[in-house]
Coordinates of C-alpha atoms in Angstrom, one line a residue:
X261 CA 73.2 105.5 147.0
X262 CA 75.1 108.0 146.3
X263 CA 73.9 111.9 145.1
X264 CA 75.6 111.4 141.3
X265 CA 73.8 107.7 141.4
X266 CA 70.4 108.8 142.1
X267 CA 70.8 111.6 139.5
X268 CA 71.4 109.2 136.9
X269 CA 69.2 107.4 137.5
X270 CA 66.0 109.9 136.9
X271 CA 68.1 111.4 133.6
X272 CA 66.4 110.4 130.8
X273 CA 69.1 110.8 129.0
X274 CA 71.4 108.7 130.6
X275 CA 69.0 106.3 130.6
X276 CA 68.0 106.4 126.4
X277 CA 71.4 106.0 126.2
X278 CA 71.7 102.7 128.6
X279 CA 68.9 101.5 127.0
X280 CA 70.6 102.1 123.1
X281 CA 74.0 100.0 125.2
X282 CA 72.1 97.0 125.8
X283 CA 69.8 96.9 122.6
X284 CA 72.6 96.5 120.6
X285 CA 75.0 94.6 123.1
X286 CA 71.8 91.7 122.6
X287 CA 71.9 92.3 118.8
X288 CA 75.0 90.7 119.0
X289 CA 74.6 87.4 120.9
X290 CA 70.7 86.9 119.0
X291 CA 69.0 84.4 121.7
X292 CA 66.7 82.9 117.9
X293 CA 67.1 80.5 115.6
X294 CA 65.0 82.1 112.6
X295 CA 63.3 78.8 110.4
X296 CA 61.8 79.6 107.2
X297 CA 60.7 76.7 104.2
X298 CA 61.5 76.4 100.6
X299 CA 59.6 77.9 98.2
X300 CA 61.4 77.2 95.3
X301 CA 63.8 74.8 93.8
X302 CA 65.3 75.1 90.7
X303 CA 68.3 72.4 89.9
X304 CA 70.4 73.1 93.7
X305 CA 69.1 77.0 93.1
X306 CA 66.4 77.8 96.7
X307 CA 64.0 79.9 97.1
X308 CA 63.3 81.1 101.0
X309 CA 61.5 83.2 103.3
X310 CA 64.6 83.7 105.6
X311 CA 64.2 86.5 108.5
X312 CA 67.5 88.2 108.9
X313 CA 69.5 86.3 106.3
X314 CA 73.0 87.2 105.6
X315 CA 74.8 86.7 102.0
X316 CA 77.9 83.7 102.8
X317 CA 75.6 82.3 106.5
X318 CA 75.5 78.2 106.3
X319 CA 71.6 77.3 106.4
X320 CA 70.5 73.2 106.9
X321 CA 68.0 72.1 104.5
X322 CA 65.1 69.6 106.6
X323 CA 64.6 66.9 104.6
X324 CA 61.1 64.3 105.2
X325 CA 64.1 61.9 106.4
X326 CA 65.5 63.8 108.7
X327 CA 68.7 64.4 106.8
X328 CA 70.0 67.9 106.2
X329 CA 71.2 69.4 103.0
X330 CA 73.8 72.1 103.2
X331 CA 73.1 75.7 101.5
X332 CA 74.6 78.8 101.5
X333 CA 72.8 82.4 101.0
X334 CA 73.8 83.7 97.8
X335 CA 71.4 86.4 97.4
X336 CA 68.4 88.4 97.5
X337 CA 65.5 88.7 95.4
X338 CA 62.9 91.2 96.8
X339 CA 61.8 89.6 99.7
X340 CA 63.6 86.1 98.9
X341 CA 66.4 84.6 99.7
X342 CA 68.6 83.3 97.4
X343 CA 70.5 79.4 98.3
X344 CA 72.6 77.5 96.8
X345 CA 72.4 73.5 97.7
X346 CA 76.4 72.6 98.3
X347 CA 74.9 68.8 98.1
X348 CA 72.7 67.0 96.2
X349 CA 69.0 67.8 96.2
X350 CA 67.8 64.9 96.7
X351 CA 65.1 64.7 98.8
X352 CA 64.6 68.2 99.3
X353 CA 61.1 69.6 98.0
X354 CA 58.6 72.8 98.2
X355 CA 58.0 73.1 101.9
X356 CA 61.5 71.3 103.2
X357 CA 62.1 73.3 106.2
X358 CA 64.5 75.8 106.9
X359 CA 67.1 76.5 109.7
X360 CA 69.5 78.8 109.5
X361 CA 72.6 78.9 111.0
X362 CA 73.7 82.2 112.0
X363 CA 77.6 80.9 110.9
X364 CA 79.4 81.5 107.8
X365 CA 80.7 78.1 106.2
X366 CA 83.9 77.0 108.5
X367 CA 86.4 74.2 107.8
X368 CA 88.4 72.1 110.8
X369 CA 92.0 73.9 110.2
X370 CA 95.2 72.4 112.4
X371 CA 98.5 70.6 112.4
X372 CA 95.6 67.2 112.6
X373 CA 95.9 68.5 108.8
X374 CA 98.5 67.1 107.2
X375 CA 99.6 64.0 105.3
X376 CA 95.9 63.9 104.8
X377 CA 93.5 64.3 101.8
X378 CA 90.3 66.8 102.6
X379 CA 86.7 67.5 101.3
X380 CA 86.6 71.0 100.3
X381 CA 84.5 71.2 104.2
X382 CA 87.2 69.3 105.7
X383 CA 86.1 65.9 106.1
X384 CA 89.1 63.6 105.4
X385 CA 88.4 60.9 102.2
X386 CA 90.5 58.1 103.1
X387 CA 87.9 57.0 105.7
X388 CA 89.8 57.4 109.2
X389 CA 89.1 60.5 111.8
X390 CA 91.0 63.1 112.4
X391 CA 93.5 63.4 114.7
X392 CA 95.1 66.7 116.3
X393 CA 94.6 70.1 117.5
X394 CA 91.8 71.6 115.3
X395 CA 89.6 74.0 115.2
X396 CA 87.2 75.9 113.0
X397 CA 87.6 78.8 111.1
X398 CA 85.9 80.6 108.8
X399 CA 86.1 80.7 104.5
X400 CA 86.3 84.2 104.2
X401 CA 88.9 86.1 104.9
X402 CA 90.5 89.9 103.8
X403 CA 93.7 89.5 102.3
X404 CA 97.1 90.8 104.0
X405 CA 97.0 94.7 104.1
X406 CA 98.6 95.8 101.6
X407 CA 100.8 98.9 103.5
X408 CA 101.8 96.1 105.8
X409 CA 103.4 93.7 104.2
X410 CA 106.7 93.0 103.5
X411 CA 108.9 92.5 100.5
X412 CA 109.6 89.8 98.3
X413 CA 113.9 88.7 99.3
X414 CA 114.2 85.5 99.6
X415 CA 114.6 83.2 96.8
X416 CA 111.9 80.4 96.7
X417 CA 114.0 76.6 94.9
X418 CA 111.3 74.5 93.4
X419 CA 113.5 72.0 92.4
X420 CA 113.0 73.1 89.0
X421 CA 115.6 74.3 87.3
X422 CA 114.4 75.5 84.0
X423 CA 112.1 77.4 87.4
X424 CA 115.0 78.4 89.5
X425 CA 117.3 79.2 87.1
X426 CA 116.1 81.0 84.0
X427 CA 111.8 82.2 86.3
X428 CA 113.6 82.3 90.1
X429 CA 110.7 83.0 92.1
X430 CA 110.5 84.0 96.1
X431 CA 109.1 83.2 98.7
X432 CA 105.5 84.3 98.7
X433 CA 105.5 85.5 95.3
X434 CA 102.2 83.9 93.0
X435 CA 102.6 83.2 89.5
X436 CA 100.9 80.7 87.0
X437 CA 101.0 77.8 85.3
X438 CA 99.2 78.0 82.2
X439 CA 98.6 75.1 79.7
X440 CA 96.1 73.5 77.8
X441 CA 95.0 69.8 78.8
X442 CA 97.5 66.8 78.4
X443 CA 100.6 69.0 79.1
X444 CA 102.1 68.1 82.0
X445 CA 100.9 70.9 84.7
X446 CA 99.6 68.1 86.8
X447 CA 103.3 67.0 86.9
X448 CA 104.9 69.6 86.9
X449 CA 102.6 71.0 90.2
X450 CA 103.7 67.3 91.3
X451 CA 107.6 67.8 91.2
X452 CA 107.9 71.4 92.9
X453 CA 105.4 69.5 95.8
X454 CA 107.8 66.4 96.4
X455 CA 110.9 69.3 95.3
X456 CA 110.0 73.0 96.5
X457 CA 111.3 75.0 99.7
X458 CA 108.5 75.0 102.0
X459 CA 107.4 74.0 105.2
X460 CA 104.4 73.0 104.1
X461 CA 102.0 72.5 100.5
X462 CA 98.6 72.9 101.1
X463 CA 97.0 71.7 97.7
X464 CA 93.5 72.2 96.2
X465 CA 92.5 69.8 92.9
X466 CA 89.2 71.9 91.9
X467 CA 86.8 70.0 89.2
X468 CA 89.9 66.9 88.9
X469 CA 88.6 64.2 87.1
X470 CA 88.3 61.6 90.0
X471 CA 90.7 58.9 88.1
X472 CA 92.9 61.8 88.0
X473 CA 92.8 62.7 92.2
X474 CA 94.8 59.0 93.2
X475 CA 97.0 59.4 90.4
X476 CA 98.2 63.2 91.4
X477 CA 98.4 61.6 95.6
X478 CA 100.6 58.6 94.4
X479 CA 102.5 59.4 91.4
X480 CA 103.0 63.0 90.9
X481 CA 103.1 63.6 94.8
X482 CA 104.5 60.4 96.0
X483 CA 104.7 59.0 100.2
X484 CA 107.0 61.9 100.4
X485 CA 105.3 64.7 99.2
X486 CA 102.0 64.2 100.8
X487 CA 103.7 63.6 104.3
X488 CA 104.3 67.9 104.4
X489 CA 101.0 68.2 102.2
X490 CA 97.2 68.7 103.5
X491 CA 95.5 67.0 99.6
X492 CA 92.0 69.5 99.3
X493 CA 89.5 68.1 96.4
X494 CA 87.0 68.5 94.8
X495 CA 85.5 66.7 91.9
X496 CA 84.2 67.7 88.3
X497 CA 80.7 65.5 89.1
X498 CA 80.0 67.8 92.5
X499 CA 78.2 70.9 92.2
X500 CA 79.2 74.1 91.5
X501 CA 79.3 76.0 95.4
X502 CA 81.3 72.6 96.0
X503 CA 84.3 73.6 93.3
X504 CA 84.1 77.3 93.7
X505 CA 85.1 76.8 97.8
X506 CA 88.2 74.3 97.1
X507 CA 89.9 77.1 96.7
X508 CA 88.8 79.6 99.6
X509 CA 89.1 75.8 102.1
X510 CA 92.6 75.3 100.9
X511 CA 93.3 79.0 101.4
X512 CA 91.7 79.0 104.9
X513 CA 94.3 76.6 105.6
X514 CA 97.3 77.9 103.6
X515 CA 97.0 81.4 106.2
X516 CA 96.5 78.8 109.6
X517 CA 100.1 77.6 109.4
X518 CA 101.3 80.9 107.5
X519 CA 99.7 82.6 110.8
X520 CA 102.4 79.8 112.7
X521 CA 105.7 81.5 111.4
X522 CA 105.7 79.4 108.5
X523 CA 106.4 79.1 104.6
X524 CA 103.3 78.0 103.2
X525 CA 103.3 76.6 99.1
X526 CA 99.7 76.8 98.1
X527 CA 99.0 74.9 94.7
X528 CA 95.3 75.6 93.0
X529 CA 94.5 72.7 89.3
X530 CA 93.1 74.7 88.0
X531 CA 92.1 78.3 88.3
X532 CA 89.7 78.4 84.9
X533 CA 87.7 75.5 86.2
X534 CA 87.4 77.7 89.5
X535 CA 86.3 80.7 87.2
X536 CA 83.7 78.3 85.9
X537 CA 81.6 77.0 88.7
X538 CA 82.0 80.7 90.1
X539 CA 80.1 81.4 86.7
X540 CA 77.8 78.4 87.2
X541 CA 76.8 79.8 90.5
X542 CA 76.3 83.3 89.0
X543 CA 74.8 82.6 85.9
X544 CA 71.8 81.0 88.6
X545 CA 71.1 83.7 90.6
X546 CA 70.4 86.3 87.6
X547 CA 73.6 87.4 87.1
X548 CA 74.4 88.8 83.0
X549 CA 76.8 87.3 81.4
X550 CA 79.8 89.2 79.7
X551 CA 82.9 88.0 78.1
X552 CA 82.5 83.9 77.2
X553 CA 79.4 83.5 79.4
X554 CA 81.8 84.6 83.0
X555 CA 79.2 86.5 84.9
X556 CA 81.0 90.2 86.6
X557 CA 81.2 88.0 90.2
X558 CA 83.7 85.5 88.7
X559 CA 86.2 88.5 87.3
X560 CA 85.2 90.2 91.1
X561 CA 86.0 87.0 93.1
X562 CA 89.1 86.3 91.0
X563 CA 91.9 89.1 92.9
X564 CA 90.0 88.5 95.9
X565 CA 91.2 85.0 96.5
X566 CA 94.1 85.0 94.5
X567 CA 95.6 88.2 96.8
X568 CA 95.0 86.5 100.0
X569 CA 98.4 84.5 99.3
X570 CA 101.3 86.5 100.1
X571 CA 103.9 87.6 102.6
X572 CA 102.8 89.1 106.3
X573 CA 104.8 89.8 109.2
X574 CA 104.1 86.4 110.1
X575 CA 104.9 83.7 107.8
X576 CA 104.4 83.3 103.7
X577 CA 102.0 81.2 101.4
X578 CA 103.4 81.0 97.5
X579 CA 101.4 80.2 95.5
X580 CA 101.5 78.5 92.5
X581 CA 97.9 78.6 90.1
X582 CA 97.4 76.7 87.1
X583 CA 95.4 78.1 84.8
X584 CA 93.8 76.1 81.4
X585 CA 93.9 77.5 78.8
X586 CA 90.5 77.1 76.0
X587 CA 92.2 76.0 73.0
X588 CA 95.1 76.8 73.6
X589 CA 94.1 80.7 73.6
X590 CA 96.6 82.8 76.4
X591 CA 93.9 85.8 75.7
X592 CA 91.3 84.8 77.2
X593 CA 89.4 86.2 79.3
X594 CA 90.6 83.9 82.1
X595 CA 94.1 83.8 81.2
X596 CA 94.2 87.4 81.1
X597 CA 92.5 88.8 84.4
X598 CA 94.6 86.0 86.2
X599 CA 98.3 87.0 84.9
X600 CA 97.6 90.3 85.3
X601 CA 96.7 89.4 88.8
X602 CA 99.9 87.5 89.5
X603 CA 103.6 87.9 89.9
X604 CA 104.5 86.7 86.9
X605 CA 103.5 83.1 84.1
X606 CA 104.8 80.1 83.3
X607 CA 103.8 78.9 79.8
X608 CA 104.3 75.6 79.5
X609 CA 104.1 75.1 75.5
X610 CA 102.3 71.8 73.2
X611 CA 104.6 72.3 70.2
X612 CA 107.5 72.0 73.3
X613 CA 105.9 68.8 74.3
X614 CA 105.0 67.5 71.3
X615 CA 109.5 67.1 71.3
X616 CA 109.2 65.1 74.3
X617 CA 111.3 68.1 76.4
X618 CA 109.6 68.0 79.7
X619 CA 109.1 70.1 81.4
X620 CA 107.3 71.9 77.5
X621 CA 107.9 75.4 79.8
X622 CA 108.4 77.9 77.1
X623 CA 111.0 80.1 78.5
X624 CA 110.9 82.7 76.2
X625 CA 107.0 83.5 76.9
X626 CA 107.1 83.2 80.7
X627 CA 108.6 85.7 83.0
X628 CA 109.1 86.0 87.2
X629 CA 108.3 89.6 88.4
X630 CA 110.1 89.0 91.0
X631 CA 112.8 87.9 89.1
X632 CA 116.0 90.6 88.5
X633 CA 115.4 91.7 92.9
X634 CA 115.9 88.7 94.2
X635 CA 119.4 87.2 91.7
X636 CA 122.3 87.7 91.9
X637 CA 124.5 90.0 88.9
X638 CA 126.2 87.0 87.2
X639 CA 122.6 84.9 88.1
X640 CA 121.1 87.1 85.7
X641 CA 123.7 87.9 83.0
X642 CA 123.5 84.1 83.3
X643 CA 119.8 83.3 82.5
X644 CA 120.0 86.5 80.0
X645 CA 122.0 85.1 77.9
X646 CA 120.6 81.9 78.2
X647 CA 117.2 83.6 76.8
X648 CA 119.0 85.3 73.9
X649 CA 120.7 82.2 72.5
X650 CA 116.9 80.7 72.7
X651 CA 115.4 83.4 71.0
X652 CA 119.0 83.9 67.9
X653 CA 117.9 79.9 67.6
X654 CA 114.0 80.0 67.2
X655 CA 114.8 83.1 64.7
X656 CA 116.9 81.0 62.0
X657 CA 115.1 77.7 63.2
X658 CA 113.6 77.7 59.5
X659 CA 116.5 78.7 57.7
X660 CA 118.9 75.5 59.9
X661 CA 116.0 72.8 59.1
X662 CA 116.0 73.8 55.3
X663 CA 119.6 73.5 54.6
X664 CA 119.6 77.3 53.9
X665 CA 121.6 78.6 56.7
X666 CA 125.9 78.6 56.2
X667 CA 128.0 78.4 58.9
X668 CA 130.6 81.4 59.7
X669 CA 127.5 83.4 58.5
X670 CA 126.5 85.1 61.8
X671 CA 128.9 83.9 64.5
X672 CA 125.9 84.1 67.1
X673 CA 123.6 82.2 65.5
X674 CA 126.6 79.6 65.2
X675 CA 126.9 80.5 69.2
X676 CA 123.3 79.7 69.2
X677 CA 123.6 75.9 67.3
X678 CA 126.9 75.3 69.6
X679 CA 125.1 75.5 72.5
X680 CA 121.2 73.9 71.9
X681 CA 122.0 70.6 72.5
X682 CA 123.4 72.1 76.3
X683 CA 120.4 74.5 76.8
X684 CA 118.0 71.3 76.0
X685 CA 120.3 69.1 78.5
X686 CA 119.6 72.0 81.2
X687 CA 116.1 73.1 80.6
X688 CA 114.8 68.7 80.3
X689 CA 114.3 66.9 84.1
X690 CA 113.0 63.6 84.4
X691 CA 109.4 63.1 87.3
X692 CA 111.7 62.5 90.0
X693 CA 115.3 64.0 89.0
X694 CA 115.7 67.0 91.7
X695 CA 118.3 69.7 91.7
X696 CA 119.4 72.0 94.9
X697 CA 119.4 75.3 93.7
X698 CA 122.9 75.7 93.6
X699 CA 123.5 73.5 91.9
X700 CA 121.5 74.4 89.5
X701 CA 122.7 78.3 89.3
X702 CA 126.4 77.1 88.9
X703 CA 125.3 74.7 85.7
X704 CA 123.1 77.7 84.7
X705 CA 126.7 79.5 85.2
X706 CA 128.9 77.8 83.2
X707 CA 126.8 77.5 80.1
X708 CA 127.2 81.3 79.9
X709 CA 130.8 81.3 80.8
X710 CA 131.1 78.4 78.0
X711 CA 129.3 80.9 75.4
X712 CA 131.1 83.4 76.3

């Protein structure tokens, strides 16, 4: 043994530092598995003493019949841990044993998910086992670094003329589709999923009616759309935590494919039901209600999950999120919050849908914040001209309808009346009708040149 080594062995500071380093390393590899017991059950909320529990940790409640019920730690009240069940609470009672996993909730990701319909926890809903290489990934992740995000400079073609022509989206953009119930949100999503210019689709159906899930998969999405898609489903009858985690699962899967260098289209229907689920969770753990009963954690959660979409150095996630507008009030709290977070909004109008005009996009009240950065000059001029003609016609529509307007009074109104059928024909599109981006721009420019 060298003299230096002998000195280290008797140096108290060296021994102290070495002991601290060993304790630190051991703490990272906890060998004990803590257990606890249910103290109180209120609905899906459980209270228990769980030493060392962490927020977001997955735990399992063992029933008397040996079943394992998953629950997540969501907060603390003194030395009591608060957990929310991720499934029904049948068989859970006061005194049920709780086993901590020491890990957050994870989902399997990989190529084997393509073409499959899964639940929030990655379990297939068609009864067939998942195939291919899959590995677990935690649902919670940080958004890409704001400083390192590449700029959005490439057009994302949706195959929908009204969007591609006048509300052009970019690869990596996040946009919301805002509409009341029964105005065509899911149908529009299905069109974009089938004809959109993406390598992979990841679709989250949050709080949907059970009947509508199969309709969306078979009719709106179709066999061709499903082949390049992963569909994550949490129906309205499932617990709030399951519905809340649905978009987290979909976003985690989309991030996996983005990391492989692919351009992913992430679609969610709807963010409003996600917010409602988060509100239920917040109220369960004792958060104070604020606007329309929504808890503060809802408004903290929205930017955290929506910011995870976008471009990074590997690939991109183009996010399209539907927002169910309660009572057709586009200024209600969730609409207002989501509109402020996203890079654009597409409004679907009930009055336009009532005229059998589909997709029922209210072009004048919709906007893409990336449009001027990715569209060519002539494209921008043509889109601006169309908007101008539509606004001119709308302002004079009542006069025209009652016969109070005489032709020749205003050349701009005359031109708008002449172009109205042409513009409507351009904006209307059948569910199974697609239109390439170049073709869309050519049609748009033709209308522009015709009206000049």
